XYZ file of C-alpha atoms in Angstrom:
635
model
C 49.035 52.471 -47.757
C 46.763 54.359 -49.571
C 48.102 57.590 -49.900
C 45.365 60.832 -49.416
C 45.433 63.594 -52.862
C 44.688 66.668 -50.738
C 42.785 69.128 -52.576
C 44.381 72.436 -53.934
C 42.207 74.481 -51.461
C 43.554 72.803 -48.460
C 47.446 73.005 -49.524
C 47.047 77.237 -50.829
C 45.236 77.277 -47.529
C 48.315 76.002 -45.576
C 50.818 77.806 -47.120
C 48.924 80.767 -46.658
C 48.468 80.337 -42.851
C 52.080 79.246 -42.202
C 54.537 81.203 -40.765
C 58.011 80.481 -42.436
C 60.002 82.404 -39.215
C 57.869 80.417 -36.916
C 58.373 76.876 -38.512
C 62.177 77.484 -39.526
C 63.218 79.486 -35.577
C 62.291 76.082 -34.396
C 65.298 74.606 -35.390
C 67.533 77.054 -36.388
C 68.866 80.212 -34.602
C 67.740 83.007 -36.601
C 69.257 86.685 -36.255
C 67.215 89.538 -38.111
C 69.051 91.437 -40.847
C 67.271 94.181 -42.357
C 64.193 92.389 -43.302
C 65.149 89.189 -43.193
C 67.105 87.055 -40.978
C 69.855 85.013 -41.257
C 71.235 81.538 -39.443
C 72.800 78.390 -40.128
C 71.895 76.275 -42.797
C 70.406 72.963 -40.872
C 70.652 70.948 -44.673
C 75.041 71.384 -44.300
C 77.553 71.965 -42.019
C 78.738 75.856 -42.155
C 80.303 78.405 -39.394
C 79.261 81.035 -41.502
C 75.317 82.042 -41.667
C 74.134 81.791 -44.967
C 71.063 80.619 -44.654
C 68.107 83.358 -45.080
C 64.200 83.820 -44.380
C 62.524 86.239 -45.788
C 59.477 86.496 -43.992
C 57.781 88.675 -46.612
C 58.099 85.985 -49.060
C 57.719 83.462 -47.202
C 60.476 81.801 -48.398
C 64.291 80.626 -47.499
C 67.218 80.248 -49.429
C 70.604 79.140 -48.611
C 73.924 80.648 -50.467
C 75.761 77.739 -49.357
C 74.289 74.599 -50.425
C 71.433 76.241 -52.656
C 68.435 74.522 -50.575
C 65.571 76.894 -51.325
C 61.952 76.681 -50.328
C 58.176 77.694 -48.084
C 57.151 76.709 -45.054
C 55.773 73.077 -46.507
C 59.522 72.154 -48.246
C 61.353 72.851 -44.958
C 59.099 70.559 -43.282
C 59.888 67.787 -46.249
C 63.609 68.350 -45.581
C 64.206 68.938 -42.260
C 62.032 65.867 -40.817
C 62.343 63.547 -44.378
C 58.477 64.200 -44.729
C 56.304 63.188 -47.915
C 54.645 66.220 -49.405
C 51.551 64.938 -47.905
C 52.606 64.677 -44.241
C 54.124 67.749 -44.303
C 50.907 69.921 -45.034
C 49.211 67.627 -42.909
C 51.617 68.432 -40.132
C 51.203 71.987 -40.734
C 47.317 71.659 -41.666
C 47.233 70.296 -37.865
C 49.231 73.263 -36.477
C 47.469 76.025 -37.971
C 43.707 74.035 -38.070
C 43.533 74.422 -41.317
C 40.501 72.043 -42.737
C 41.549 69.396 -44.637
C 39.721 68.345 -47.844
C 40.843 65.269 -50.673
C 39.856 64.507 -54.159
C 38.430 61.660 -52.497
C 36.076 62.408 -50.350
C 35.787 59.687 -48.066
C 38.864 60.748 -46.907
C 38.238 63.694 -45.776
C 36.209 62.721 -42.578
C 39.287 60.643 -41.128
C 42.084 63.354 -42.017
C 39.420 66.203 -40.197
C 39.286 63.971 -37.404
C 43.418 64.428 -36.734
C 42.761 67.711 -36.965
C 40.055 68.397 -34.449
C 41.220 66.310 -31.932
C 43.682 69.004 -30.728
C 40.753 71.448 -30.758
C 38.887 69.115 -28.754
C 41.103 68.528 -26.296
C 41.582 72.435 -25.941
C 37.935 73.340 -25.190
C 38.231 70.113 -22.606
C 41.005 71.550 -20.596
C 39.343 75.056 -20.681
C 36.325 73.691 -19.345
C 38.808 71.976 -16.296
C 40.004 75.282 -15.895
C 36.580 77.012 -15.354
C 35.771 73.816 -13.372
C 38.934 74.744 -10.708
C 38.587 78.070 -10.486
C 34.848 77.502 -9.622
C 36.563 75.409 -6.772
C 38.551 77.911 -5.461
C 35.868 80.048 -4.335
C 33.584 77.511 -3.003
C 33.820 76.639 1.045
C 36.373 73.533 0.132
C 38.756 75.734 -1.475
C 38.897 78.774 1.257
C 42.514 76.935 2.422
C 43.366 76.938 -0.922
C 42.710 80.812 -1.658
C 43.947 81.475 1.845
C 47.426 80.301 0.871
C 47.518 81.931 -2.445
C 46.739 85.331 -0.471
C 48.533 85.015 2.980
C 51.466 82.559 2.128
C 51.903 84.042 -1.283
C 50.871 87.529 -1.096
C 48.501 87.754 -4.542
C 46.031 89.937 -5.225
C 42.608 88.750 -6.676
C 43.623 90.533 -9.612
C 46.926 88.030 -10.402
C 44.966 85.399 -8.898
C 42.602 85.942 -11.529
C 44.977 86.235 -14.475
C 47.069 83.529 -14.131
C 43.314 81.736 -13.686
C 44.612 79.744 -10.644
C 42.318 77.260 -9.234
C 41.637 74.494 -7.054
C 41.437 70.233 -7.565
C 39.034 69.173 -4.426
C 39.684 66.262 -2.794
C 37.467 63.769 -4.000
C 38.881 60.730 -6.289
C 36.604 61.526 -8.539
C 35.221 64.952 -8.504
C 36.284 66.269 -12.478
C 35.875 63.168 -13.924
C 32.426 62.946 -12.372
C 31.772 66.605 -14.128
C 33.814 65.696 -17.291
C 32.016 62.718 -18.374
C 28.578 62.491 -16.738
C 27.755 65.962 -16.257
C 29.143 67.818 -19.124
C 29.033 64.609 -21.673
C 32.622 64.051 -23.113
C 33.960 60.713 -23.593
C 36.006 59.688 -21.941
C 38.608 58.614 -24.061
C 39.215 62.020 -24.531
C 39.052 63.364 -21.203
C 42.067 60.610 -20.608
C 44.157 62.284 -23.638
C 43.815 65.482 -21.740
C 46.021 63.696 -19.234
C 43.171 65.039 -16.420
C 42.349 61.587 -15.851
C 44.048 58.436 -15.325
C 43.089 54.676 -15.521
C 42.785 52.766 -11.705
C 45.636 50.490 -11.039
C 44.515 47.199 -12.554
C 41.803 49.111 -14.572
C 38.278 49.278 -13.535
C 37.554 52.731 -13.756
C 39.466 56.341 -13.479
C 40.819 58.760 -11.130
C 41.780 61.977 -10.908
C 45.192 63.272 -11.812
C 44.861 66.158 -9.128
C 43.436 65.917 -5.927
C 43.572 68.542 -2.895
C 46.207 71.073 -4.635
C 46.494 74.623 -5.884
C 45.868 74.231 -9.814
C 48.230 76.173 -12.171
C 47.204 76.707 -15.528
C 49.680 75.916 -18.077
C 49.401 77.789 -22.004
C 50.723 77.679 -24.973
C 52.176 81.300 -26.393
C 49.168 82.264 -28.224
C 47.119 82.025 -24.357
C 45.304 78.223 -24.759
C 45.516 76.032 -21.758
C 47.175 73.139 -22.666
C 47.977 71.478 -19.217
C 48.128 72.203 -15.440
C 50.574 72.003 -12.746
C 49.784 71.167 -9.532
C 51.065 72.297 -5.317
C 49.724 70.012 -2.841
C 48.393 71.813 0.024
C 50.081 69.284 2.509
C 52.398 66.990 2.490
C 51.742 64.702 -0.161
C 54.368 64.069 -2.560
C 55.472 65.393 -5.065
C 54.797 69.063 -3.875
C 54.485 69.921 -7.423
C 52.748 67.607 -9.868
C 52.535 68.266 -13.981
C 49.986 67.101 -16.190
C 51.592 64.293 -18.363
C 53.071 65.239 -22.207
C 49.652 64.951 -24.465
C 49.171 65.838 -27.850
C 48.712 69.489 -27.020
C 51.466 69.541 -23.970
C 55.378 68.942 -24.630
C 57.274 69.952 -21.484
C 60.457 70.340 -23.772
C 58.711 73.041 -25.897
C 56.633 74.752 -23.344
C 57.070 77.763 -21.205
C 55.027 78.738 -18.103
C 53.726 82.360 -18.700
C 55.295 83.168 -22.009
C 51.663 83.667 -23.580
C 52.083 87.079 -20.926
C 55.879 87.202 -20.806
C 56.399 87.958 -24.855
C 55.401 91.044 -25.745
C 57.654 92.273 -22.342
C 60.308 90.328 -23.446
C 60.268 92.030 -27.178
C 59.780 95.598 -25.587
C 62.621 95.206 -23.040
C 64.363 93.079 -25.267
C 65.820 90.372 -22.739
C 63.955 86.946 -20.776
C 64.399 85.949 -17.711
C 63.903 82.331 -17.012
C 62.694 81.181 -13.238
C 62.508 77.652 -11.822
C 59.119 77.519 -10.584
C 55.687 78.602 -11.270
C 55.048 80.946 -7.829
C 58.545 82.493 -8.896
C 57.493 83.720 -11.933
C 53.715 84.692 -10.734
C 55.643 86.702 -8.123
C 57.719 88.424 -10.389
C 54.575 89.509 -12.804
C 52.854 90.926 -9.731
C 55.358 93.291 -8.768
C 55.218 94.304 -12.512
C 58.629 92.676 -13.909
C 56.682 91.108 -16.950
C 59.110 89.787 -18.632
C 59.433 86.617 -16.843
C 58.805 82.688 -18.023
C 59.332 79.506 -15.845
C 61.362 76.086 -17.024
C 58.628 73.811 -15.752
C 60.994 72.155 -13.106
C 63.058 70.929 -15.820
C 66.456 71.652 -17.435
C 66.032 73.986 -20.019
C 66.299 72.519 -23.294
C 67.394 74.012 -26.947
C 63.124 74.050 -27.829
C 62.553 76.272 -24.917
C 65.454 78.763 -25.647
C 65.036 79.264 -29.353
C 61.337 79.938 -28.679
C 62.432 82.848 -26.516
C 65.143 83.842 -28.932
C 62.544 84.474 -31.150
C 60.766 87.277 -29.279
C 64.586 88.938 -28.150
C 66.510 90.669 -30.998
C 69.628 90.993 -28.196
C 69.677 87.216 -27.066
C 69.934 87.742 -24.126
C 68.449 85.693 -21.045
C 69.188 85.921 -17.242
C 68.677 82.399 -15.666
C 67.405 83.220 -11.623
C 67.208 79.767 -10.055
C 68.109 78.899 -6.318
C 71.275 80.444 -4.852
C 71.715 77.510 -2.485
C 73.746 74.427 -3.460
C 70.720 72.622 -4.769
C 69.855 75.803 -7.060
C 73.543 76.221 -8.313
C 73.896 72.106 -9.798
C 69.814 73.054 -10.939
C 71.750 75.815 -13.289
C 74.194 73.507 -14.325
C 71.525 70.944 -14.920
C 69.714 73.645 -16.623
C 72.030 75.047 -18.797
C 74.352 71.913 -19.961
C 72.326 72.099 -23.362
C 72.963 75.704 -23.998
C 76.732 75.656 -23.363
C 77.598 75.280 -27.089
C 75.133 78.425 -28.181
C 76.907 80.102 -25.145
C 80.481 79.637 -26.486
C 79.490 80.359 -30.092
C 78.493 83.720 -28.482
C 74.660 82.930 -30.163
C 73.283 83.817 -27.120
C 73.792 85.861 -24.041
C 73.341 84.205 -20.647
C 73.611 85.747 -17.424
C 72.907 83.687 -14.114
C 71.491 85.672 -11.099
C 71.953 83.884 -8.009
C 70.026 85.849 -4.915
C 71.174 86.188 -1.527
C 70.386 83.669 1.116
C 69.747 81.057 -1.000
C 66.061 82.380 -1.954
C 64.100 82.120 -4.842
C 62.751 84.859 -6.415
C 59.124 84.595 -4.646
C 60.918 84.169 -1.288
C 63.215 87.495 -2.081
C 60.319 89.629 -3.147
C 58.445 88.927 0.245
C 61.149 91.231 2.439
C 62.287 93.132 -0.673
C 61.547 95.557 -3.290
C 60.827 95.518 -6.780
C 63.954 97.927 -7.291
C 66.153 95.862 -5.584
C 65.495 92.839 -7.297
C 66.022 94.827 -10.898
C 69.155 96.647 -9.182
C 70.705 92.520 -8.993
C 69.108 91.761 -12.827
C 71.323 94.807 -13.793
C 74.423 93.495 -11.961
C 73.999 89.330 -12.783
C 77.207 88.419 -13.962
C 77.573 86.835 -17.290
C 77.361 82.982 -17.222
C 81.352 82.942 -18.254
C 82.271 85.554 -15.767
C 79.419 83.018 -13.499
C 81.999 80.436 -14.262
C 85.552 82.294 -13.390
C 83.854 83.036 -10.314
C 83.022 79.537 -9.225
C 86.673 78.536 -10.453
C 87.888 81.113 -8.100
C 85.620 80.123 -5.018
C 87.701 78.830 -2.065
C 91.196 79.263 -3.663
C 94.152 81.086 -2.752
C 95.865 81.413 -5.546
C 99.489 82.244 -3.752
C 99.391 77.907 -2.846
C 100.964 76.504 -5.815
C 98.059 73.333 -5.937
C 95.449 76.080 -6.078
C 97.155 78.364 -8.697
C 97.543 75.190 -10.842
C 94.126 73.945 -10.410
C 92.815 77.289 -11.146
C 94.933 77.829 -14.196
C 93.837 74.463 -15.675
C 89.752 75.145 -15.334
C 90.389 78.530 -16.832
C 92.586 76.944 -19.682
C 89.352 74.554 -20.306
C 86.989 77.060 -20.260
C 88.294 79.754 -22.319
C 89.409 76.711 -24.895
C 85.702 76.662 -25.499
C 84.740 79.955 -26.114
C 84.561 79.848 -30.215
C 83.947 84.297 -30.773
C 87.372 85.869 -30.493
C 86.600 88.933 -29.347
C 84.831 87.319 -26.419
C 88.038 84.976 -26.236
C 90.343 87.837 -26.223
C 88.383 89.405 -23.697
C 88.250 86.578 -21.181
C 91.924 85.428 -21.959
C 93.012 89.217 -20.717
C 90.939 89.043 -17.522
C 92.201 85.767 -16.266
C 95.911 86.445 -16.815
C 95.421 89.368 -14.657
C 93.805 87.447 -11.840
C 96.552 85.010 -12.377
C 99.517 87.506 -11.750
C 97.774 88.617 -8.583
C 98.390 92.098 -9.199
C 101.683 92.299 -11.295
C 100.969 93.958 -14.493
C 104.350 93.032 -15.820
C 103.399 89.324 -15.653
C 99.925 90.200 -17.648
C 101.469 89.214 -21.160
C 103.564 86.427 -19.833
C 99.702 84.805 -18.312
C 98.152 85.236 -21.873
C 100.963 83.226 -23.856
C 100.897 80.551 -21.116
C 97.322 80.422 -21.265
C 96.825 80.916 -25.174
C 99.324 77.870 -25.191
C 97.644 75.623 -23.313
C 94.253 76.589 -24.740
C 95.601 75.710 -28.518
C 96.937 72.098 -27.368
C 93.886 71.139 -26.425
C 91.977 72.339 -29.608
C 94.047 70.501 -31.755
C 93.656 67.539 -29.145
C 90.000 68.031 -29.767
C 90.951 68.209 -33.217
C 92.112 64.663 -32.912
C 89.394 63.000 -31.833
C 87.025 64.464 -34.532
C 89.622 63.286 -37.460
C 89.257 59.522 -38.388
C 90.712 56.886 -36.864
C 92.854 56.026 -39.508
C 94.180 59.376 -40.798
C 97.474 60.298 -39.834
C 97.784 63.510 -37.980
C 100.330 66.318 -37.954
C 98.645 68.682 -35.393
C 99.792 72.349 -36.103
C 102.174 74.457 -33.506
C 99.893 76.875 -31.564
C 101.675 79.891 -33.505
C 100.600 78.402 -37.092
C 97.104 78.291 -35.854
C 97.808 82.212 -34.618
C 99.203 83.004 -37.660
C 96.652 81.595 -40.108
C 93.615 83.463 -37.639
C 95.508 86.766 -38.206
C 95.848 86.681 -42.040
C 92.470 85.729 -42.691
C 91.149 88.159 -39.996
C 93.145 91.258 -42.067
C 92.149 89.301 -45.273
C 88.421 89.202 -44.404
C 88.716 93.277 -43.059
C 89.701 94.365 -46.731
C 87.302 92.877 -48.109
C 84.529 94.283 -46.116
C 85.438 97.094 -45.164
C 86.665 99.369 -47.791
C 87.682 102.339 -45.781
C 90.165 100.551 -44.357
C 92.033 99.295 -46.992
C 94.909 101.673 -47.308
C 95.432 101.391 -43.762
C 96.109 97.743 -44.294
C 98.209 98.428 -47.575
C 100.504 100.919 -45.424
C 100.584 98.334 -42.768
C 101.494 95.346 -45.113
C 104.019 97.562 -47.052
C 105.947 99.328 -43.828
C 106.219 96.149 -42.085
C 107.185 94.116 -45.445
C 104.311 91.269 -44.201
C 103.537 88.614 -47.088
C 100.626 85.984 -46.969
C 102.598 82.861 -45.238
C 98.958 79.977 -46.479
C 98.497 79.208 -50.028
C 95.500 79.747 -50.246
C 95.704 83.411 -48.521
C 98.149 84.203 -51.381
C 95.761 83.241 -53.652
C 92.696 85.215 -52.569
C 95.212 88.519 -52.179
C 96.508 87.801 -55.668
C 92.410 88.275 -56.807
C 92.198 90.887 -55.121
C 95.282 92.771 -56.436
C 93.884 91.793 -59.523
C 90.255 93.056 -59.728
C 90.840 95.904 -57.439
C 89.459 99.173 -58.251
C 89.309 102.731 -56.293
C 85.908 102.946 -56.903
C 84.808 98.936 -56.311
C 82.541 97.856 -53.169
C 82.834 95.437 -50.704
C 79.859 93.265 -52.197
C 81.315 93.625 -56.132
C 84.735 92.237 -54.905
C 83.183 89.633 -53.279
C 81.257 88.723 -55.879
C 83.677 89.491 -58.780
C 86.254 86.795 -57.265
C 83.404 84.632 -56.376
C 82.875 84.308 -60.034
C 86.094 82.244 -60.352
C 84.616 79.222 -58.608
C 84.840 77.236 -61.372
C 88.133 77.853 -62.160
C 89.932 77.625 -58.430
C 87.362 75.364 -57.298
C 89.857 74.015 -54.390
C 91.703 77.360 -53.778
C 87.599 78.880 -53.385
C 86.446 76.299 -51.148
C 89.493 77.272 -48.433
C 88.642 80.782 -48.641
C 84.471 80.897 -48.998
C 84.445 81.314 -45.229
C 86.027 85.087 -45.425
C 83.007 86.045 -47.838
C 80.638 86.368 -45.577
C 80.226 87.818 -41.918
C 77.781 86.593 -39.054
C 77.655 88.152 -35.824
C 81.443 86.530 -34.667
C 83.355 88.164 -37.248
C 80.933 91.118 -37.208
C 82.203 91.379 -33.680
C 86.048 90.931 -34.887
C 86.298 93.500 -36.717
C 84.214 95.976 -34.427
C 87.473 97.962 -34.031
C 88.965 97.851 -37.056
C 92.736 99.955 -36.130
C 93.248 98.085 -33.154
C 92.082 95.076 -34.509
C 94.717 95.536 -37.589
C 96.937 95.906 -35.778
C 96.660 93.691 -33.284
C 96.374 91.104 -36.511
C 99.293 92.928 -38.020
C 101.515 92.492 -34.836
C 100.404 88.705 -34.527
C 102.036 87.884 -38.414
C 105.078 89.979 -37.801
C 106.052 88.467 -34.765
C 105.831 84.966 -35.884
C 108.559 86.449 -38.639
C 110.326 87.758 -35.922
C 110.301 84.356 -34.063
C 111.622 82.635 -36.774
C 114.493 84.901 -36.627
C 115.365 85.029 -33.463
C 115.569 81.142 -33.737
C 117.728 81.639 -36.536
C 120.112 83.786 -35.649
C 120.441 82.120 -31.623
C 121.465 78.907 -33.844
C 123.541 80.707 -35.790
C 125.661 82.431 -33.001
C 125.720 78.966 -31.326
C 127.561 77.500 -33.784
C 130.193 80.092 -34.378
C 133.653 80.275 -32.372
C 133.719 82.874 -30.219
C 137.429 83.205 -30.417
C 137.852 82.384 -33.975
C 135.084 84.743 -35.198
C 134.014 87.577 -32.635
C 132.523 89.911 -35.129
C 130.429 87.469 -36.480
C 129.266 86.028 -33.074
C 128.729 89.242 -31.849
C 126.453 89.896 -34.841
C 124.334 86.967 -35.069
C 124.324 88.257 -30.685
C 122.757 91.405 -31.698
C 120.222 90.452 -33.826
C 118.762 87.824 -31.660
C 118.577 90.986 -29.099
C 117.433 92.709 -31.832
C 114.660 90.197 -32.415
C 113.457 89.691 -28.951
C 112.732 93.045 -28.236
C 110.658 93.888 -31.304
C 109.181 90.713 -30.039
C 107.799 92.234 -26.677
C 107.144 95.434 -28.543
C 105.052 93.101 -30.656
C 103.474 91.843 -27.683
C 102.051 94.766 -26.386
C 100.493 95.161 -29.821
C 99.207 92.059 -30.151
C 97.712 92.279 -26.411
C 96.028 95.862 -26.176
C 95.119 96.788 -22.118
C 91.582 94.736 -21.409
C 89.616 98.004 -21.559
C 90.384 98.378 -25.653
C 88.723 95.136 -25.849
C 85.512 95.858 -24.440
């Protein structure tokens, strides 16, 4: 193949018309930090963001793996793209005219480019052509519904451009391509048009329905959905995916839903068009529909981008059919969910009505009064869990207990865990506080047997593995939680010096010895957060094995941001989780001890080894109600 030179113009051109957020939020979760933002890195695996945009340079840079680069280079690495394609890819996105050092050329690489535009004067021209319909004597049904059966104003009417397919076979393709003169090859790649079974000739796609105009986010049609006005199947019908239309990537009404969603700083996510158009009438704005289909990772990280919160209320169907449609809808997003990356709340409404049903018989108010109270899609989940049981019959308790067990085994944030793990045990003890703490070992049991049997599966198939007891796990979480604390937050450093030294606690991992032996080291009264980190960060070479187990505490995303929200408790908490481990160990001890001995031959020492193992067990529940502050602490 004879590869294109593109000329200088064309590539300063590109990379001055690209958007670096835009291109890089496509694929990669991005959370603003001063002036940048931060997510991460899609070129290695990490947990902890440290992958940056800096959309005043136009640039990214990641502190783990070095990969560094403009809108063009992503483009190379994240899709394995020449340096050719890749500004041709974004040439095409941002019609940016393409010119070569050869200049025969540059006729054939235009032509890529102003197809799209083509096809987007085409379908504006369809949706003049419908909304001409609408108003003529054929369409007065049409209109009729939209106002009687739907309740819209000309105004909405007119701003969501809503028109009308007649009935005829032919009718836009007769106005298409012998009125208006397109060919119609392209007329076809609109997707308004389709071929006759066994050829000879075209049809059109819609015929006799209510015409929705679909657009992109900067307001271009770009496809149409369609409601039959009887009872011709489907009731809805969508244009076909075209070069300008990709269902997975497309949201109905977000060209009028974003700047909404970036003032009120949440999205909320319908099922179907009417629902949405419904919900923009009564002046709730910012509102976007899935297209009928389950909502997909495109869809949500192009809302993310316009919410600095994350968070998105899902309002499909109440009924049966609309519950397994959020299940459906969500089963991409469960993983962003449990990394706590985004904040989903379901809103089911009464009487198993969608939202354009509901807001016939009821207010504007009343619908935001149920936004304000949707549940969380975990707390969504524990309620579902819950539905029908009676937890006093021991097959219901147990079936209860295990779904909770799977679902809080999921949830990665550990504040959010901590939270959740709390709440359950209460519902499981029904009432009896004293049983609260007993719950949250059970459960935190359970939940660490089947990490590490998840842990498992991921390991090869021929490495031997020693999975870890549930307390090791709990043990190495608290260090590095206090470890990670000092380090980045320096007022609180003599509060965990006191804590370490009154308690006698030493560093039980290696590798957590290590890092506190740094720190001991390069330590100063004066010294910041950022000059400690990077002081012992400076010893790479040196501990390159001992640096690679402990890189993780260096930097914070919005989890451990979140874990050490409340420092004292959480230092505690931390604090009380390594000392009772200690105290474990002891108790274990000394019961073994006293065991062994004679009662009768040796009562002193029996009775000794007896009292500390007392000794041990209650600091151990003292311990326990430090480790397991009351649920509102946690919040």
């Amino acid at each position: 193949m004879n590869i294109p030179r593109l000329h200088p113009d064309t590539i300063e051109a590109v990379k001055e018309k690209a958007d670096i957020y835009e291109i890089v939020s496509e694929r990669v979760i991005l959370k603003r930090r001063g002036k940048n933002f931060v997510g991460l890195c899609p070129f290695h695996e990490e947990k902890t963001p440290s992958f940056n945009v800096s959309p005043s340079k136009q640039m990214y840079y990641c502190f783990g793996c070095g990969a560094s680069g403009n809108a063009i280079t992503f483009i190379m690495e994240i899709g394995k793209h020449s340096f050719v394609d890749a500004v041709l890819e974004l040439a095409k996105r941002y019609q940016v005219p393409i010119k070569t050092l050869e200049q025969e050329k540059n006729k054939e690489l235009q032509q890529q480019i102003t197809l799209r535009q083509q096809l987007y004067e085409i379908i504006a021209i369809a949706v003049n052509f419908y909304q001409h319909a609408l108003r003529q004597p054929q369409g007065h049904q049409a209109l009729e519904y939209l106002k009687s059966n739907r309740n819209l104003s000309e105004e909405i009417i007119q701003k969501f451009q809503l028109g009308y397919a007649p009935p005829g076979w032919e009718t836009l393709y007769h106005y298409l391509v012998e009125v208006k003169k397109i060919p119609v090859q392209l007329v076809e790649k609109t997707g308004l048009i389709k071929q006759k079974k066994g050829g000879g000739g075209y049809i059109d796609l819609f015929r006799d329905r209510i015409i929705i105009p679909i657009h992109d986010s900067q307001g271009r049609a770009i496809a149409f959905g369609g409601r039959s006005l009887t009872n011709e199947e489907p009731k809805y019908l969508n244009s076909p995916e075209t070069e300008l239309f990709n269902k997975r990537k497309t949201l109905f009404a977000l060209d009028k839903a974003k700047t909404y969603i970036s003032k009120q700083d949440y999205a909320i996510i319908v099922e179907g068009y009417f629902d949405a158009i419904a919900l923009h009438a009564v002046g709730i704005n910012n509102v976007v529909a899935s297209l009928g289909t389950a909502l997909s990772i495109e869809q949500v990280r192009i809302l993310l981008r316009y919410t600095e919160s994350k968070q998105i209320i899902l309002n499909f169907d109440a009924d049966k059919a609309g519950t397994n449609a959020t299940e459906r809808a969500i089963e991409e997003l469960t993983n962003l969910v449990y990394k706590g990356e985004i904040q989903l709340k379901i809103l089911n409404l009464t009487d198993g009505k969608d939202a354009d049903e509901y807001l016939k018989n009821s207010s504007r108010q009343e619908y935001e009064k149920l936004l304000n109270e949707s549940p969380l899609w975990i707390d969504w989940q524990i309620e579902r869990i819950l539905t029908g049981k009676n937890l006093k019959q021991v097959g219901h308790y147990q079936q209860v207990a295990r779904e909770m067990v799977k679902l809080l085994s999921r949830i990665e944030e550990n504040q959010i865990r901590n939270y959740y793990l709390n709440r359950c045990a209460e519902m499981l003890s029904m009432g009896e506080s004293s049983l609260v703490p007993l719950r949250v070992r059970s459960l935190l049991l359970e939940i660490n047997r089947i990490k590490f049997r998840r842990s498992e599966k991921n390991e090869k198939k021929d490495k031997e593995i020693f999975p870890l007891p549930p307390e090791i796990v709990l043990l190495e979480e608290a260090e590095a939680l206090i470890l990670r604390i000092y380090l980045h937050c320096p007022e609180y450093r003599k509060t965990i010096l006191d804590i370490l030294e009154e308690r006698n606690i030493q560093f039980s991992f290696s590798h957590h010895r290590f890092l506190w032996r740094q720190i001991l080291e390069i330590q100063t009264p004066e010294i910041s957060a950022s000059e400690i980190i990077s002081k012992i960060q400076e010893r790479k070479l040196e501990y390159p094995e001992e640096m690679a187990q402990i890189s993780k505490l260096f930097y914070l995303d919005e989890k451990t941001r979140q874990d050490i929200a409340r420092e004292p408790l959480i230092i505690r908490s931390a604090a009380a989780c390594i000392e009772r481990i200690i105290c474990e160990k002891r108790y274990r001890y000394y019961m073994e001890m006293w065991s062994q001995i004679d009662l009768n031959a040796n009562p002193e020492l029996s009775r000794y080894y007896w009292q500390q193992s007392l000794a041990q067990k209650n600091r151990i529940q003292e311990l326990d109600r430090e480790r397991f502050p009351s649920i509102y602490d946690l919040i």
